[in-house]
């Protein structure tokens, strides 16, 4: 009998009608009661919180991270399922994956339709997540959704309301679920796990700034003025902006701000091709390219680096480890 712990955090899978719209208000027992249990699996519950995922904070996510590590301290647990809202699921899953060193799987799931609806997808997704948690090992943190298995790293929400809501636009599908079986198609690439971070009273501020036609440094500088210790610049194309933004990035890095560079394009890596404000110049100014990670997960990587150390040089090193750069290693403090 596989012993799986479900950690309930809210989201659409725990949502009901509130008179003008849906919101999370069901507890974990109600969520679990919606789904049949796969044969040979017993379920235990940690009812952590019940919030809409756009309202999640870093404090929520760090609480979830520590709760997962506490649950896995019990060697009798075979795996974990986290029920979570889909809006920020990709961020929480990636945070846990960055710090996950256990062979047992942590599987995120949720739903696109509220609980209790006739065509709701929550029960099926929860069933599949339980099956995945019980039958996979050594794959890190996973996402089970709409009959598919995704690696946390690189997977984003690609559909606002459609049921098949998640994908990694830059990689092949990790696995499939059907007829009571989980089929894994490839092994995800994962760097060494980062140490578990402390729980700061005030987490570091990390902002996201998007470049566009007529873009200038105003929003980037506003983020710095607001106290941002990290910034994710979302460039155009392969990670491009303007000479003025390059100057602002250079000034931010010189002040000890950790700057990461991603792109607003759906698939493909940030690549140093263009100058005159392009990725060539942004990287030379100190921005760290994030490969195929998009804004939400790039922000989590920056956050993890800032939580790891107060040393600015070491923060950049930790960020490169989180990004999985070849040859990037942690230095013992």
mmCIF file of C-alpha atoms in Angstrom:
data_model
loop_
_atom_site.group_PDB
_atom_site.id
_atom_site.type_symbol
_atom_site.label_atom_id
_atom_site.label_comp_id
_atom_site.label_asym_id
_atom_site.label_seq_id
_atom_site.Cartn_x
_atom_site.Cartn_y
_atom_site.Cartn_z
ATOM 1 C CA UNK A 1 0.000 0.000 0.000
ATOM 2 C CA UNK A 2 1.554 3.309 -1.111
ATOM 3 C CA UNK A 3 1.225 6.068 1.484
ATOM 4 C CA UNK A 4 0.705 9.450 -0.181
ATOM 5 C CA UNK A 5 0.347 12.761 1.666
ATOM 6 C CA UNK A 6 -1.863 15.394 0.029
ATOM 7 C CA UNK A 7 -1.006 19.016 0.880
ATOM 8 C CA UNK A 8 -3.994 21.246 0.142
ATOM 9 C CA UNK A 9 -3.388 24.936 -0.641
ATOM 10 C CA UNK A 10 -6.582 26.101 -2.365
ATOM 11 C CA UNK A 11 -7.055 27.211 -5.963
ATOM 12 C CA UNK A 12 -9.847 26.411 -8.397
ATOM 13 C CA UNK A 13 -9.858 22.768 -7.325
ATOM 14 C CA UNK A 14 -11.050 24.049 -3.927
ATOM 15 C CA UNK A 15 -13.291 26.836 -5.268
ATOM 16 C CA UNK A 16 -17.022 27.420 -5.012
ATOM 17 C CA UNK A 17 -19.408 30.119 -6.188
ATOM 18 C CA UNK A 18 -19.289 33.236 -4.028
ATOM 19 C CA UNK A 19 -22.190 35.192 -5.517
ATOM 20 C CA UNK A 20 -20.194 37.120 -8.106
ATOM 21 C CA UNK A 21 -17.434 34.678 -8.992
ATOM 22 C CA UNK A 22 -15.536 31.641 -7.767
ATOM 23 C CA UNK A 23 -12.990 31.593 -4.946
ATOM 24 C CA UNK A 24 -11.157 28.988 -2.881
ATOM 25 C CA UNK A 25 -12.953 28.158 0.349
ATOM 26 C CA UNK A 26 -13.104 24.345 0.553
ATOM 27 C CA UNK A 27 -10.767 22.520 2.903
ATOM 28 C CA UNK A 28 -8.529 19.635 1.962
ATOM 29 C CA UNK A 29 -10.933 16.938 3.134
ATOM 30 C CA UNK A 30 -13.590 18.273 0.766
ATOM 31 C CA UNK A 31 -11.112 18.329 -2.118
ATOM 32 C CA UNK A 32 -9.972 14.745 -1.498
ATOM 33 C CA UNK A 33 -13.569 13.568 -1.198
ATOM 34 C CA UNK A 34 -14.243 14.597 -4.812
ATOM 35 C CA UNK A 35 -11.849 12.019 -6.281
ATOM 36 C CA UNK A 36 -11.729 8.225 -6.285
ATOM 37 C CA UNK A 37 -8.537 6.782 -4.837
ATOM 38 C CA UNK A 38 -6.344 4.636 -7.075
ATOM 39 C CA UNK A 39 -6.113 1.022 -5.963
ATOM 40 C CA UNK A 40 -3.309 0.351 -3.509
ATOM 41 C CA UNK A 41 -2.943 3.953 -2.334
ATOM 42 C CA UNK A 42 -3.735 5.378 1.094
ATOM 43 C CA UNK A 43 -4.042 9.132 1.551
ATOM 44 C CA UNK A 44 -3.215 11.441 4.442
ATOM 45 C CA UNK A 45 -3.941 15.155 4.470
ATOM 46 C CA UNK A 46 -2.059 18.302 5.415
ATOM 47 C CA UNK A 47 -4.593 21.141 5.154
ATOM 48 C CA UNK A 48 -2.061 23.945 4.779
ATOM 49 C CA UNK A 49 -4.192 26.864 3.573
ATOM 50 C CA UNK A 50 -6.961 27.647 1.072
ATOM 51 C CA UNK A 51 -6.355 30.718 -1.080
ATOM 52 C CA UNK A 52 -6.686 31.726 -4.708
ATOM 53 C CA UNK A 53 -3.230 31.250 -6.195
ATOM 54 C CA UNK A 54 -2.868 34.865 -7.463
ATOM 55 C CA UNK A 55 -2.907 35.848 -3.762
ATOM 56 C CA UNK A 56 0.048 33.625 -2.879
ATOM 57 C CA UNK A 57 3.052 35.302 -1.307
ATOM 58 C CA UNK A 58 6.650 34.242 -0.862
ATOM 59 C CA UNK A 59 5.745 33.440 2.744
ATOM 60 C CA UNK A 60 3.065 31.006 1.527
ATOM 61 C CA UNK A 61 5.514 29.362 -0.852
ATOM 62 C CA UNK A 62 8.279 29.022 1.727
ATOM 63 C CA UNK A 63 5.775 27.547 4.183
ATOM 64 C CA UNK A 64 4.820 25.000 1.524
ATOM 65 C CA UNK A 65 8.490 24.246 0.829
ATOM 66 C CA UNK A 66 9.259 23.598 4.482
ATOM 67 C CA UNK A 67 6.080 21.544 4.921
ATOM 68 C CA UNK A 68 7.116 19.263 2.046
ATOM 69 C CA UNK A 69 10.542 18.725 3.635
ATOM 70 C CA UNK A 70 8.918 17.991 7.002
ATOM 71 C CA UNK A 71 6.570 15.433 5.444
ATOM 72 C CA UNK A 72 9.435 13.728 3.596
ATOM 73 C CA UNK A 73 11.365 13.439 6.851
ATOM 74 C CA UNK A 74 9.056 10.464 7.515
ATOM 75 C CA UNK A 75 10.602 7.512 5.622
ATOM 76 C CA UNK A 76 7.218 5.794 5.551
ATOM 77 C CA UNK A 77 5.798 8.387 3.165
ATOM 78 C CA UNK A 78 5.961 7.252 -0.475
ATOM 79 C CA UNK A 79 5.176 10.547 -2.157
ATOM 80 C CA UNK A 80 3.388 13.890 -1.961
ATOM 81 C CA UNK A 81 0.596 15.515 -3.952
ATOM 82 C CA UNK A 82 0.104 19.287 -3.732
ATOM 83 C CA UNK A 83 -3.284 20.668 -4.801
ATOM 84 C CA UNK A 84 -2.705 24.217 -5.970
ATOM 85 C CA UNK A 85 -4.256 27.014 -7.991
ATOM 86 C CA UNK A 86 -3.136 27.033 -11.609
ATOM 87 C CA UNK A 87 -2.261 30.736 -11.909
ATOM 88 C CA UNK A 88 0.977 30.481 -9.930
ATOM 89 C CA UNK A 89 1.405 26.697 -9.835
ATOM 90 C CA UNK A 90 4.432 26.895 -12.148
ATOM 91 C CA UNK A 91 6.216 29.183 -9.673
ATOM 92 C CA UNK A 92 5.554 27.141 -6.532
ATOM 93 C CA UNK A 93 6.407 23.862 -8.279
ATOM 94 C CA UNK A 94 9.709 25.261 -9.551
ATOM 95 C CA UNK A 95 10.633 26.651 -6.133
ATOM 96 C CA UNK A 96 10.129 23.211 -4.599
ATOM 97 C CA UNK A 97 12.050 21.556 -7.437
ATOM 98 C CA UNK A 98 15.054 23.830 -6.899
ATOM 99 C CA UNK A 99 15.311 22.582 -3.301
ATOM 100 C CA UNK A 100 14.173 18.975 -3.826
ATOM 101 C CA UNK A 101 16.849 16.350 -3.120
ATOM 102 C CA UNK A 102 14.646 13.349 -2.336
ATOM 103 C CA UNK A 103 13.977 10.535 -4.834
ATOM 104 C CA UNK A 104 10.303 10.505 -3.853
ATOM 105 C CA UNK A 105 8.042 12.515 -6.128
ATOM 106 C CA UNK A 106 6.205 15.698 -5.244
ATOM 107 C CA UNK A 107 3.349 16.074 -7.733
ATOM 108 C CA UNK A 108 1.390 19.296 -8.217
ATOM 109 C CA UNK A 109 -2.112 19.332 -9.620
ATOM 110 C CA UNK A 110 -5.227 21.474 -9.659
ATOM 111 C CA UNK A 111 -8.132 22.186 -11.952
ATOM 112 C CA UNK A 112 -9.448 24.656 -14.484
ATOM 113 C CA UNK A 113 -13.069 24.194 -13.391
ATOM 114 C CA UNK A 114 -14.413 24.661 -9.867
ATOM 115 C CA UNK A 115 -15.310 21.791 -7.587
ATOM 116 C CA UNK A 116 -18.810 20.399 -7.838
ATOM 117 C CA UNK A 117 -19.330 21.203 -11.517
ATOM 118 C CA UNK A 118 -20.670 18.388 -13.692
ATOM 119 C CA UNK A 119 -17.753 18.647 -16.112
ATOM 120 C CA UNK A 120 -15.117 19.420 -13.470
ATOM 121 C CA UNK A 121 -11.554 18.261 -14.107
ATOM 122 C CA UNK A 122 -10.385 18.323 -10.493
ATOM 123 C CA UNK A 123 -11.274 14.732 -9.525
ATOM 124 C CA UNK A 124 -9.518 13.229 -12.542
ATOM 125 C CA UNK A 125 -6.440 15.396 -12.089
ATOM 126 C CA UNK A 126 -6.205 14.481 -8.405
ATOM 127 C CA UNK A 127 -6.554 10.775 -9.205
ATOM 128 C CA UNK A 128 -3.765 11.060 -11.792
ATOM 129 C CA UNK A 129 -1.529 12.989 -9.399
ATOM 130 C CA UNK A 130 -1.931 10.331 -6.702
ATOM 131 C CA UNK A 131 -1.107 7.636 -9.250
ATOM 132 C CA UNK A 132 1.965 9.577 -10.396
ATOM 133 C CA UNK A 133 3.219 10.199 -6.849
ATOM 134 C CA UNK A 134 2.946 6.499 -6.060
ATOM 135 C CA UNK A 135 4.598 5.231 -9.248
ATOM 136 C CA UNK A 136 7.499 7.563 -10.036
ATOM 137 C CA UNK A 137 10.846 8.210 -8.391
ATOM 138 C CA UNK A 138 13.927 10.247 -9.125
ATOM 139 C CA UNK A 139 12.168 12.779 -11.356
ATOM 140 C CA UNK A 140 12.003 15.723 -8.973
ATOM 141 C CA UNK A 141 8.885 17.841 -8.672
ATOM 142 C CA UNK A 142 6.223 17.067 -11.268
ATOM 143 C CA UNK A 143 2.932 18.460 -12.536
ATOM 144 C CA UNK A 144 0.099 16.035 -13.358
ATOM 145 C CA UNK A 145 -2.646 17.677 -15.368
ATOM 146 C CA UNK A 146 -5.108 16.612 -18.090
ATOM 147 C CA UNK A 147 -3.558 13.169 -18.457
ATOM 148 C CA UNK A 148 -0.030 14.496 -18.882
ATOM 149 C CA UNK A 149 3.044 14.572 -16.671
ATOM 150 C CA UNK A 150 5.317 17.604 -16.817
ATOM 151 C CA UNK A 151 8.633 18.409 -15.169
ATOM 152 C CA UNK A 152 8.358 21.455 -12.928
ATOM 153 C CA UNK A 153 11.340 23.164 -14.594
ATOM 154 C CA UNK A 154 10.261 24.966 -17.747
ATOM 155 C CA UNK A 155 6.558 24.125 -17.512
ATOM 156 C CA UNK A 156 4.185 27.080 -17.699
ATOM 157 C CA UNK A 157 0.461 27.652 -17.914
ATOM 158 C CA UNK A 158 -0.250 27.908 -21.642
ATOM 159 C CA UNK A 159 -4.067 27.992 -21.620
ATOM 160 C CA UNK A 160 -6.161 30.444 -19.610
ATOM 161 C CA UNK A 161 -9.314 28.307 -19.422
ATOM 162 C CA UNK A 162 -8.835 25.133 -21.530
ATOM 163 C CA UNK A 163 -8.429 21.908 -19.559
ATOM 164 C CA UNK A 164 -5.013 20.944 -20.979
ATOM 165 C CA UNK A 165 -3.484 23.967 -19.312
ATOM 166 C CA UNK A 166 0.254 23.237 -18.935
ATOM 167 C CA UNK A 167 3.217 22.591 -21.215
ATOM 168 C CA UNK A 168 6.921 23.206 -21.603
ATOM 169 C CA UNK A 169 6.992 24.976 -24.988
ATOM 170 C CA UNK A 170 10.729 24.305 -25.367
ATOM 171 C CA UNK A 171 10.814 20.562 -24.593
ATOM 172 C CA UNK A 172 9.089 17.297 -25.387
ATOM 173 C CA UNK A 173 6.358 15.943 -23.098
ATOM 174 C CA UNK A 174 7.716 14.191 -19.999
ATOM 175 C CA UNK A 175 4.999 11.571 -19.573
ATOM 176 C CA UNK A 176 1.410 10.427 -19.959
ATOM 177 C CA UNK A 177 -1.244 8.996 -17.646
ATOM 178 C CA UNK A 178 -3.998 6.675 -18.763
ATOM 179 C CA UNK A 179 -5.775 3.405 -17.945
ATOM 180 C CA UNK A 180 -4.291 3.387 -14.459
ATOM 181 C CA UNK A 181 -0.693 3.641 -15.687
ATOM 182 C CA UNK A 182 1.972 6.350 -15.716
ATOM 183 C CA UNK A 183 4.338 6.277 -18.698
ATOM 184 C CA UNK A 184 7.503 8.400 -18.480
ATOM 185 C CA UNK A 185 8.940 9.315 -21.893
ATOM 186 C CA UNK A 186 12.185 11.036 -20.931
ATOM 187 C CA UNK A 187 14.295 11.979 -17.919
ATOM 188 C CA UNK A 188 14.200 15.644 -16.897
ATOM 189 C CA UNK A 189 17.513 17.467 -16.523
ATOM 190 C CA UNK A 190 17.907 18.920 -13.045
ATOM 191 C CA UNK A 191 20.875 20.577 -11.309
ATOM 192 C CA UNK A 192 21.903 19.689 -7.762
ATOM 193 C CA UNK A 193 19.334 20.797 -5.189
ATOM 194 C CA UNK A 194 19.864 24.088 -3.384
ATOM 195 C CA UNK A 195 19.949 24.074 0.433
ATOM 196 C CA UNK A 196 16.682 24.768 2.212
ATOM 197 C CA UNK A 197 16.421 28.558 2.692
ATOM 198 C CA UNK A 198 15.646 30.337 5.923
ATOM 199 C CA UNK A 199 12.229 31.906 6.583
ATOM 200 C CA UNK A 200 12.971 35.645 6.476
ATOM 201 C CA UNK A 201 10.716 38.095 8.264
ATOM 202 C CA UNK A 202 10.666 40.195 5.093
ATOM 203 C CA UNK A 203 11.456 38.282 1.884
ATOM 204 C CA UNK A 204 13.562 40.099 -0.710
ATOM 205 C CA UNK A 205 11.621 42.025 -3.333
ATOM 206 C CA UNK A 206 12.015 40.655 -6.872
ATOM 207 C CA UNK A 207 10.230 42.475 -9.695
ATOM 208 C CA UNK A 208 9.510 41.644 -13.340
ATOM 209 C CA UNK A 209 9.882 44.319 -16.042
ATOM 210 C CA UNK A 210 8.717 43.688 -19.617
ATOM 211 C CA UNK A 211 10.299 45.383 -22.631
ATOM 212 C CA UNK A 212 8.106 46.532 -25.534
ATOM 213 C CA UNK A 213 8.003 49.096 -28.314
ATOM 214 C CA UNK A 214 8.852 52.499 -26.771
ATOM 215 C CA UNK A 215 10.158 50.702 -23.684
ATOM 216 C CA UNK A 216 12.472 52.731 -21.484
ATOM 217 C CA UNK A 217 14.176 52.273 -18.081
ATOM 218 C CA UNK A 218 11.389 53.985 -16.098
ATOM 219 C CA UNK A 219 9.776 50.810 -14.716
ATOM 220 C CA UNK A 220 13.110 49.126 -14.054
ATOM 221 C CA UNK A 221 14.305 52.174 -12.120
ATOM 222 C CA UNK A 222 10.970 52.326 -10.277
ATOM 223 C CA UNK A 223 11.482 48.742 -9.142
ATOM 224 C CA UNK A 224 14.917 49.649 -7.806
ATOM 225 C CA UNK A 225 13.505 52.710 -6.044
ATOM 226 C CA UNK A 226 10.889 50.456 -4.425
ATOM 227 C CA UNK A 227 13.705 48.355 -2.940
ATOM 228 C CA UNK A 228 13.990 45.490 -5.416
ATOM 229 C CA UNK A 229 17.041 43.321 -4.734
ATOM 230 C CA UNK A 230 16.365 41.329 -7.871
ATOM 231 C CA UNK A 231 14.856 42.127 -11.263
ATOM 232 C CA UNK A 232 13.791 39.897 -14.137
ATOM 233 C CA UNK A 233 13.980 41.742 -17.448
ATOM 234 C CA UNK A 234 11.642 40.224 -20.030
ATOM 235 C CA UNK A 235 13.189 41.127 -23.353
ATOM 236 C CA UNK A 236 11.883 40.821 -26.880
ATOM 237 C CA UNK A 237 13.058 38.147 -29.319
ATOM 238 C CA UNK A 238 16.022 36.191 -27.994
ATOM 239 C CA UNK A 239 16.331 38.590 -25.039
ATOM 240 C CA UNK A 240 16.750 42.106 -26.401
ATOM 241 C CA UNK A 241 16.051 45.658 -25.247
ATOM 242 C CA UNK A 242 17.636 49.083 -25.831
ATOM 243 C CA UNK A 243 20.950 50.806 -25.032
ATOM 244 C CA UNK A 244 19.166 52.883 -22.378
ATOM 245 C CA UNK A 245 17.941 49.761 -20.635
ATOM 246 C CA UNK A 246 21.433 48.264 -20.878
ATOM 247 C CA UNK A 247 22.740 51.310 -18.998
ATOM 248 C CA UNK A 248 20.062 50.883 -16.328
ATOM 249 C CA UNK A 249 20.906 47.183 -15.959
ATOM 250 C CA UNK A 250 24.605 47.981 -15.593
ATOM 251 C CA UNK A 251 23.860 50.581 -12.896
ATOM 252 C CA UNK A 252 21.593 48.124 -11.051
ATOM 253 C CA UNK A 253 24.222 45.362 -11.100
ATOM 254 C CA UNK A 254 26.849 47.795 -9.833
ATOM 255 C CA UNK A 255 24.502 48.501 -6.887
ATOM 256 C CA UNK A 256 24.384 44.795 -6.074
ATOM 257 C CA UNK A 257 20.992 44.060 -7.647
ATOM 258 C CA UNK A 258 20.670 40.601 -9.208
ATOM 259 C CA UNK A 259 19.320 40.957 -12.755
ATOM 260 C CA UNK A 260 18.101 38.015 -14.845
ATOM 261 C CA UNK A 261 17.242 38.159 -18.543
ATOM 262 C CA UNK A 262 14.415 36.176 -20.148
ATOM 263 C CA UNK A 263 12.165 36.733 -23.167
ATOM 264 C CA UNK A 264 8.495 37.270 -23.819
ATOM 265 C CA UNK A 265 8.654 34.750 -26.695
ATOM 266 C CA UNK A 266 6.915 31.473 -25.808
ATOM 267 C CA UNK A 267 9.666 28.990 -26.725
ATOM 268 C CA UNK A 268 13.416 28.879 -27.227
ATOM 269 C CA UNK A 269 16.412 30.111 -25.226
ATOM 270 C CA UNK A 270 17.717 33.561 -24.476
ATOM 271 C CA UNK A 271 20.624 33.905 -26.926
ATOM 272 C CA UNK A 272 23.381 36.500 -27.330
ATOM 273 C CA UNK A 273 22.884 37.505 -30.960
ATOM 274 C CA UNK A 274 22.248 41.243 -31.125
ATOM 275 C CA UNK A 275 24.075 44.321 -29.883
ATOM 276 C CA UNK A 276 22.795 47.952 -29.768
ATOM 277 C CA UNK A 277 20.841 47.038 -26.619
ATOM 278 C CA UNK A 278 20.386 43.360 -27.369
ATOM 279 C CA UNK A 279 21.295 40.321 -25.284
ATOM 280 C CA UNK A 280 24.989 40.706 -26.162
ATOM 281 C CA UNK A 281 25.063 44.053 -24.366
ATOM 282 C CA UNK A 282 22.665 43.092 -21.563
ATOM 283 C CA UNK A 283 24.766 40.078 -20.585
ATOM 284 C CA UNK A 284 27.941 42.172 -20.785
ATOM 285 C CA UNK A 285 26.240 44.647 -18.411
ATOM 286 C CA UNK A 286 25.733 41.871 -15.857
ATOM 287 C CA UNK A 287 22.311 40.396 -16.636
ATOM 288 C CA UNK A 288 22.205 36.600 -16.245
ATOM 289 C CA UNK A 289 20.435 34.849 -19.154
ATOM 290 C CA UNK A 290 17.870 32.289 -18.010
ATOM 291 C CA UNK A 291 17.888 29.880 -20.965
ATOM 292 C CA UNK A 292 14.344 28.636 -21.588
ATOM 293 C CA UNK A 293 12.931 29.692 -18.209
ATOM 294 C CA UNK A 294 10.235 32.303 -18.556
ATOM 295 C CA UNK A 295 9.443 35.216 -16.278
ATOM 296 C CA UNK A 296 7.643 33.506 -13.387
ATOM 297 C CA UNK A 297 10.215 30.766 -12.934
ATOM 298 C CA UNK A 298 13.129 33.102 -13.638
ATOM 299 C CA UNK A 299 11.843 35.238 -10.771
ATOM 300 C CA UNK A 300 11.773 32.179 -8.487
ATOM 301 C CA UNK A 301 15.380 31.375 -9.427
ATOM 302 C CA UNK A 302 16.427 34.929 -8.544
ATOM 303 C CA UNK A 303 14.454 34.758 -5.287
ATOM 304 C CA UNK A 304 16.155 31.482 -4.312
ATOM 305 C CA UNK A 305 19.566 32.979 -4.996
ATOM 306 C CA UNK A 306 18.800 36.005 -2.828
ATOM 307 C CA UNK A 307 17.518 33.783 -0.022
ATOM 308 C CA UNK A 308 20.673 31.673 -0.151
ATOM 309 C CA UNK A 309 23.210 34.368 0.721
ATOM 310 C CA UNK A 310 23.733 38.092 1.217
ATOM 311 C CA UNK A 311 26.969 38.004 -0.778
ATOM 312 C CA UNK A 312 26.250 39.529 -4.195
ATOM 313 C CA UNK A 313 28.944 37.538 -6.037
ATOM 314 C CA UNK A 314 27.675 34.306 -4.503
ATOM 315 C CA UNK A 315 24.077 35.227 -5.387
ATOM 316 C CA UNK A 316 24.991 35.290 -9.067
ATOM 317 C CA UNK A 317 26.725 31.937 -8.650
ATOM 318 C CA UNK A 318 23.691 30.397 -6.935
ATOM 319 C CA UNK A 319 21.466 31.768 -9.706
ATOM 320 C CA UNK A 320 23.624 30.061 -12.328
ATOM 321 C CA UNK A 321 23.382 26.801 -10.367
ATOM 322 C CA UNK A 322 19.591 27.160 -10.234
ATOM 323 C CA UNK A 323 19.553 27.737 -13.976
ATOM 324 C CA UNK A 324 21.523 24.545 -14.509
ATOM 325 C CA UNK A 325 24.456 26.203 -16.251
ATOM 326 C CA UNK A 326 27.273 23.735 -17.052
ATOM 327 C CA UNK A 327 30.150 24.101 -14.611
ATOM 328 C CA UNK A 328 28.214 26.256 -12.139
ATOM 329 C CA UNK A 329 28.884 25.016 -8.615
ATOM 330 C CA UNK A 330 28.073 26.233 -5.140
ATOM 331 C CA UNK A 331 30.914 27.408 -2.933
ATOM 332 C CA UNK A 332 30.707 26.512 0.745
ATOM 333 C CA UNK A 333 30.249 29.575 2.943
#
